[in-house]
């Protein structure tokens, strides 16, 4: 079974700091997705990375994909409180199902 | 608003009962997914349908069943409910296979 691992599971960071969330997966999938979830809310799509070396940026978030290393990163630049949420990465297995990581709960402290 | 509609939003029921959760995918989406999210189990994939046919099955209990109808809406049936079935159940849909999936707001199920 495909495994998707994220680390850290919990992240507490100060406003203005930078940090990176890591997502490792066990398959050769060439696409990876990042989602955000606020407490008790739905999951919102952030990025779709469709090929090796893909990089996407939106505001203070930047995601990248290295399919050879089976690794994706979500980099947070100059964190602000509004970024506090749980972030999930997900990998699809040839269109059969999406495997989600365990999620990284991010808290940005003023 | 993702365009995926789930009903009911909240449901409280007793152990041993049966409930049905309903999902309307985004207009034009052919694939529907069901996920269960609980505090101790994280986001668990239950089942996927594509254009009316079951496509993939995950950790779905035998007490649970689902189907996708010709109009592409889907229902998740949960029976002989146990306390441990209390969770947030998400439906998600995608245009086709290997596309971004969009989540509904979820159905909160509390079993008492």
Short mmCIF file of C-alpha atoms in Angstrom, two decimals:
data_model
loop_
_atom_site.label_atom_id
_atom_site.label_comp_id
_atom_site.label_asym_id
_atom_site.label_seq_id
_atom_site.Cartn_x
_atom_site.Cartn_y
_atom_site.Cartn_z
CA UNK A 1 0.00 0.00 0.00
CA UNK A 2 1.18 3.47 -0.84
CA UNK A 3 2.39 5.37 2.22
CA UNK A 4 2.55 9.13 2.59
CA UNK A 5 4.46 10.54 5.53
CA UNK A 6 4.60 14.12 6.64
CA UNK A 7 6.84 15.75 9.12
CA UNK A 8 6.67 17.39 11.40
CA UNK A 9 3.22 16.43 12.66
CA UNK A 10 3.00 19.54 14.78
CA UNK A 11 4.71 22.82 14.13
CA UNK A 12 4.64 25.91 16.27
CA UNK A 13 6.41 28.88 14.81
CA UNK A 14 6.70 32.56 15.45
CA UNK A 15 5.36 35.13 13.09
CA UNK A 16 7.92 36.26 10.59
CA UNK A 17 9.89 33.02 10.62
CA UNK A 18 10.43 30.55 7.80
CA UNK A 19 9.86 26.84 7.91
CA UNK A 20 9.44 23.79 5.71
CA UNK A 21 7.00 20.90 5.88
CA UNK A 22 8.15 17.65 4.29
CA UNK A 23 6.10 15.02 2.51
CA UNK A 24 7.61 11.65 1.60
CA UNK A 25 5.73 9.02 -0.36
CA UNK A 26 6.41 5.44 -1.32
CA UNK A 27 5.21 5.26 -4.92
CA UNK A 28 6.47 6.52 -8.24
CA UNK A 29 3.55 8.89 -8.74
CA UNK A 30 4.39 11.97 -10.76
CA UNK A 31 1.89 14.28 -9.16
CA UNK A 32 1.29 15.54 -5.69
CA UNK A 33 -1.32 17.76 -4.09
CA UNK A 34 -1.30 20.06 -1.09
CA UNK A 35 -4.41 20.91 0.89
CA UNK A 36 -5.19 23.17 3.80
CA UNK A 37 -7.77 22.47 6.50
CA UNK A 38 -8.98 24.89 9.14
CA UNK A 39 -10.34 23.29 12.34
CA UNK A 40 -13.71 21.67 11.75
CA UNK A 41 -13.75 22.81 8.14
CA UNK A 42 -13.35 21.29 4.72
CA UNK A 43 -10.08 20.70 2.90
CA UNK A 44 -9.10 23.39 0.46
CA UNK A 45 -6.85 22.66 -2.50
CA UNK A 46 -3.65 24.72 -2.44
CA UNK A 47 -1.31 23.30 -5.08
CA UNK A 48 -1.09 20.61 -7.69
CA UNK A 49 2.45 19.60 -8.67
CA UNK A 50 2.42 17.70 -11.92
CA UNK A 51 6.00 16.82 -12.72
CA UNK A 52 9.48 16.42 -11.36
CA UNK A 53 10.95 19.78 -10.44
CA UNK A 54 7.58 21.51 -10.38
CA UNK A 55 7.39 24.56 -8.16
CA UNK A 56 4.25 26.49 -7.31
CA UNK A 57 3.94 29.61 -5.18
CA UNK A 58 0.98 31.39 -3.69
CA UNK A 59 1.63 34.22 -1.29
CA UNK A 60 3.85 33.01 1.54
CA UNK A 61 3.58 29.36 0.55
CA UNK A 62 5.78 27.61 -1.98
CA UNK A 63 5.54 23.94 -2.87
CA UNK A 64 8.02 21.83 -4.80
CA UNK A 65 8.24 18.27 -6.03
CA UNK A 66 11.18 15.91 -6.50
CA UNK A 67 9.78 12.70 -7.94
CA UNK A 68 13.15 10.97 -7.93
CA UNK A 69 13.46 11.45 -4.18
CA UNK A 70 9.69 10.96 -3.76
CA UNK A 71 9.66 14.13 -1.75
CA UNK A 72 7.60 17.29 -1.74
CA UNK A 73 8.14 20.32 0.41
CA UNK A 74 5.86 23.14 1.47
CA UNK A 75 7.90 26.17 2.42
CA UNK A 76 6.43 28.91 4.55
CA UNK A 77 8.01 32.33 4.31
CA UNK A 78 7.59 34.98 6.98
CA UNK A 79 4.69 33.21 8.64
CA UNK A 80 1.59 35.10 9.68
CA UNK A 81 -1.20 34.02 12.01
CA UNK A 82 -3.62 33.44 9.13
CA UNK A 83 -1.50 30.52 8.00
CA UNK A 84 -2.37 28.55 11.14
CA UNK A 85 -4.11 25.40 9.89
CA UNK A 86 -3.45 21.75 9.16
CA UNK A 87 -1.69 21.04 5.89
CA UNK A 88 -2.02 17.77 4.06
CA UNK A 89 -0.13 16.40 1.13
CA UNK A 90 -1.73 13.75 -1.06
CA UNK A 91 -0.58 11.43 -3.80
CA UNK A 92 -2.84 9.73 -6.30
CA UNK A 93 -2.12 6.18 -7.31
CA UNK A 94 -2.73 6.07 -11.04
CA UNK A 95 -6.18 7.55 -10.64
CA UNK A 96 -7.34 4.90 -8.24
CA UNK A 97 -7.41 6.82 -5.02
CA UNK A 98 -5.83 9.69 -3.23
CA UNK A 99 -3.55 8.82 -0.34
CA UNK A 100 -3.29 11.58 2.22
CA UNK A 101 -0.47 12.19 4.61
CA UNK A 102 -1.03 12.44 8.35
CA UNK A 103 -1.21 16.20 8.17
CA UNK A 104 0.95 18.89 9.76
CA UNK A 105 -0.76 21.07 12.31
CA UNK A 106 0.74 24.52 12.05
CA UNK A 107 0.33 27.17 14.72
CA UNK A 108 1.77 30.60 14.11
CA UNK A 109 2.40 32.49 17.31
CA UNK A 110 2.34 36.30 17.35
CA UNK B 1 -17.54 26.99 -1.80
CA UNK B 2 -16.13 23.99 -3.65
CA UNK B 3 -19.40 23.10 -5.35
CA UNK B 4 -19.61 19.72 -3.61
CA UNK B 5 -22.77 19.52 -1.52
CA UNK B 6 -23.18 17.20 1.43
CA UNK B 7 -26.24 16.57 3.56
CA UNK B 8 -26.92 16.47 6.39
CA UNK B 9 -24.31 18.75 7.92
CA UNK B 10 -24.85 17.39 11.40
CA UNK B 11 -26.39 14.16 12.59
CA UNK B 12 -26.80 12.66 16.04
CA UNK B 13 -27.99 9.10 16.28
CA UNK B 14 -27.95 6.17 18.67
CA UNK B 15 -25.80 3.07 18.58
CA UNK B 16 -27.19 0.33 16.40
CA UNK B 17 -28.97 2.72 14.08
CA UNK B 18 -28.48 3.28 10.36
CA UNK B 19 -27.88 6.58 8.59
CA UNK B 20 -27.43 7.73 5.01
CA UNK B 21 -25.11 10.55 4.01
CA UNK B 22 -25.70 12.21 0.67
CA UNK B 23 -23.30 13.90 -1.69
CA UNK B 24 -23.81 15.91 -4.86
CA UNK B 25 -20.55 16.34 -6.76
CA UNK B 26 -19.54 19.46 -8.63
CA UNK B 27 -21.29 19.88 -11.92
CA UNK B 28 -19.54 17.76 -14.54
CA UNK B 29 -17.45 15.76 -12.10
CA UNK B 30 -17.51 12.03 -12.72
CA UNK B 31 -15.54 10.76 -9.74
CA UNK B 32 -16.74 10.75 -6.15
CA UNK B 33 -14.69 9.89 -3.08
CA UNK B 34 -15.70 9.28 0.52
CA UNK B 35 -13.37 9.92 3.45
CA UNK B 36 -13.72 9.56 7.18
CA UNK B 37 -11.86 11.93 9.47
CA UNK B 38 -11.55 11.31 13.18
CA UNK B 39 -9.10 12.64 15.73
CA UNK B 40 -7.30 9.34 16.26
CA UNK B 41 -7.39 7.97 12.71
CA UNK B 42 -6.74 11.03 10.61
CA UNK B 43 -8.16 11.19 7.08
CA UNK B 44 -9.13 7.70 5.97
CA UNK B 45 -10.11 6.86 2.42
CA UNK B 46 -13.29 4.80 2.29
CA UNK B 47 -14.34 4.34 -1.31
CA UNK B 48 -14.24 5.89 -4.79
CA UNK B 49 -16.75 5.79 -7.62
CA UNK B 50 -16.22 6.79 -11.19
CA UNK B 51 -19.16 7.36 -13.51
CA UNK B 52 -21.37 5.05 -11.49
CA UNK B 53 -18.89 2.24 -10.99
CA UNK B 54 -16.86 1.43 -7.91
CA UNK B 55 -13.25 2.32 -8.69
CA UNK B 56 -11.31 1.77 -5.49
CA UNK B 57 -12.02 0.64 -1.98
CA UNK B 58 -10.11 1.64 1.09
CA UNK B 59 -10.64 1.00 4.77
CA UNK B 60 -14.39 0.74 4.56
CA UNK B 61 -16.09 -1.44 7.13
CA UNK B 62 -18.53 -4.12 6.06
CA UNK B 63 -21.24 -2.22 7.96
CA UNK B 64 -20.73 0.65 5.53
CA UNK B 65 -21.78 0.72 1.91
CA UNK B 66 -21.98 3.30 -0.81
CA UNK B 67 -23.21 3.80 -4.31
CA UNK B 68 -23.16 6.36 -7.08
CA UNK B 69 -26.37 6.90 -8.96
CA UNK B 70 -26.92 7.62 -12.68
CA UNK B 71 -27.18 11.34 -11.95
CA UNK B 72 -23.72 10.97 -10.30
CA UNK B 73 -24.80 11.84 -6.78
CA UNK B 74 -23.59 9.41 -4.17
CA UNK B 75 -24.80 8.04 -0.86
CA UNK B 76 -22.84 6.51 1.99
CA UNK B 77 -24.84 4.15 4.18
CA UNK B 78 -23.63 3.46 7.68
CA UNK B 79 -25.39 0.72 9.64
CA UNK B 80 -25.19 -0.89 13.07
CA UNK B 81 -23.54 2.27 14.23
CA UNK B 82 -21.00 2.19 17.02
CA UNK B 83 -19.61 4.97 19.18
CA UNK B 84 -16.35 4.74 17.26
CA UNK B 85 -18.10 5.67 14.03
CA UNK B 86 -18.48 9.22 15.28
CA UNK B 87 -16.47 11.29 12.85
CA UNK B 88 -16.55 13.87 10.11
CA UNK B 89 -17.41 12.25 6.80
CA UNK B 90 -16.25 14.02 3.67
CA UNK B 91 -17.32 13.59 0.14
CA UNK B 92 -15.02 14.84 -2.61
CA UNK B 93 -15.29 14.92 -6.36
CA UNK B 94 -13.07 15.37 -9.39
CA UNK B 95 -13.64 16.00 -13.08
CA UNK B 96 -11.92 12.83 -14.09
CA UNK B 97 -9.30 10.48 -12.76
CA UNK B 98 -5.99 12.07 -11.82
CA UNK B 99 -7.49 15.53 -11.29
CA UNK B 100 -7.59 17.63 -8.17
CA UNK B 101 -10.33 16.47 -5.86
CA UNK B 102 -12.59 19.04 -4.23
CA UNK B 103 -14.08 18.45 -0.83
CA UNK B 104 -17.53 19.15 0.49
CA UNK B 105 -18.12 20.71 3.89
CA UNK B 106 -18.53 17.31 5.49
CA UNK B 107 -21.20 15.59 7.53
CA UNK B 108 -20.63 15.49 11.27
CA UNK B 109 -21.87 12.21 12.66
CA UNK B 110 -22.19 11.74 16.40
CA UNK B 111 -23.20 8.32 17.68
CA UNK B 112 -24.46 8.31 21.27
#
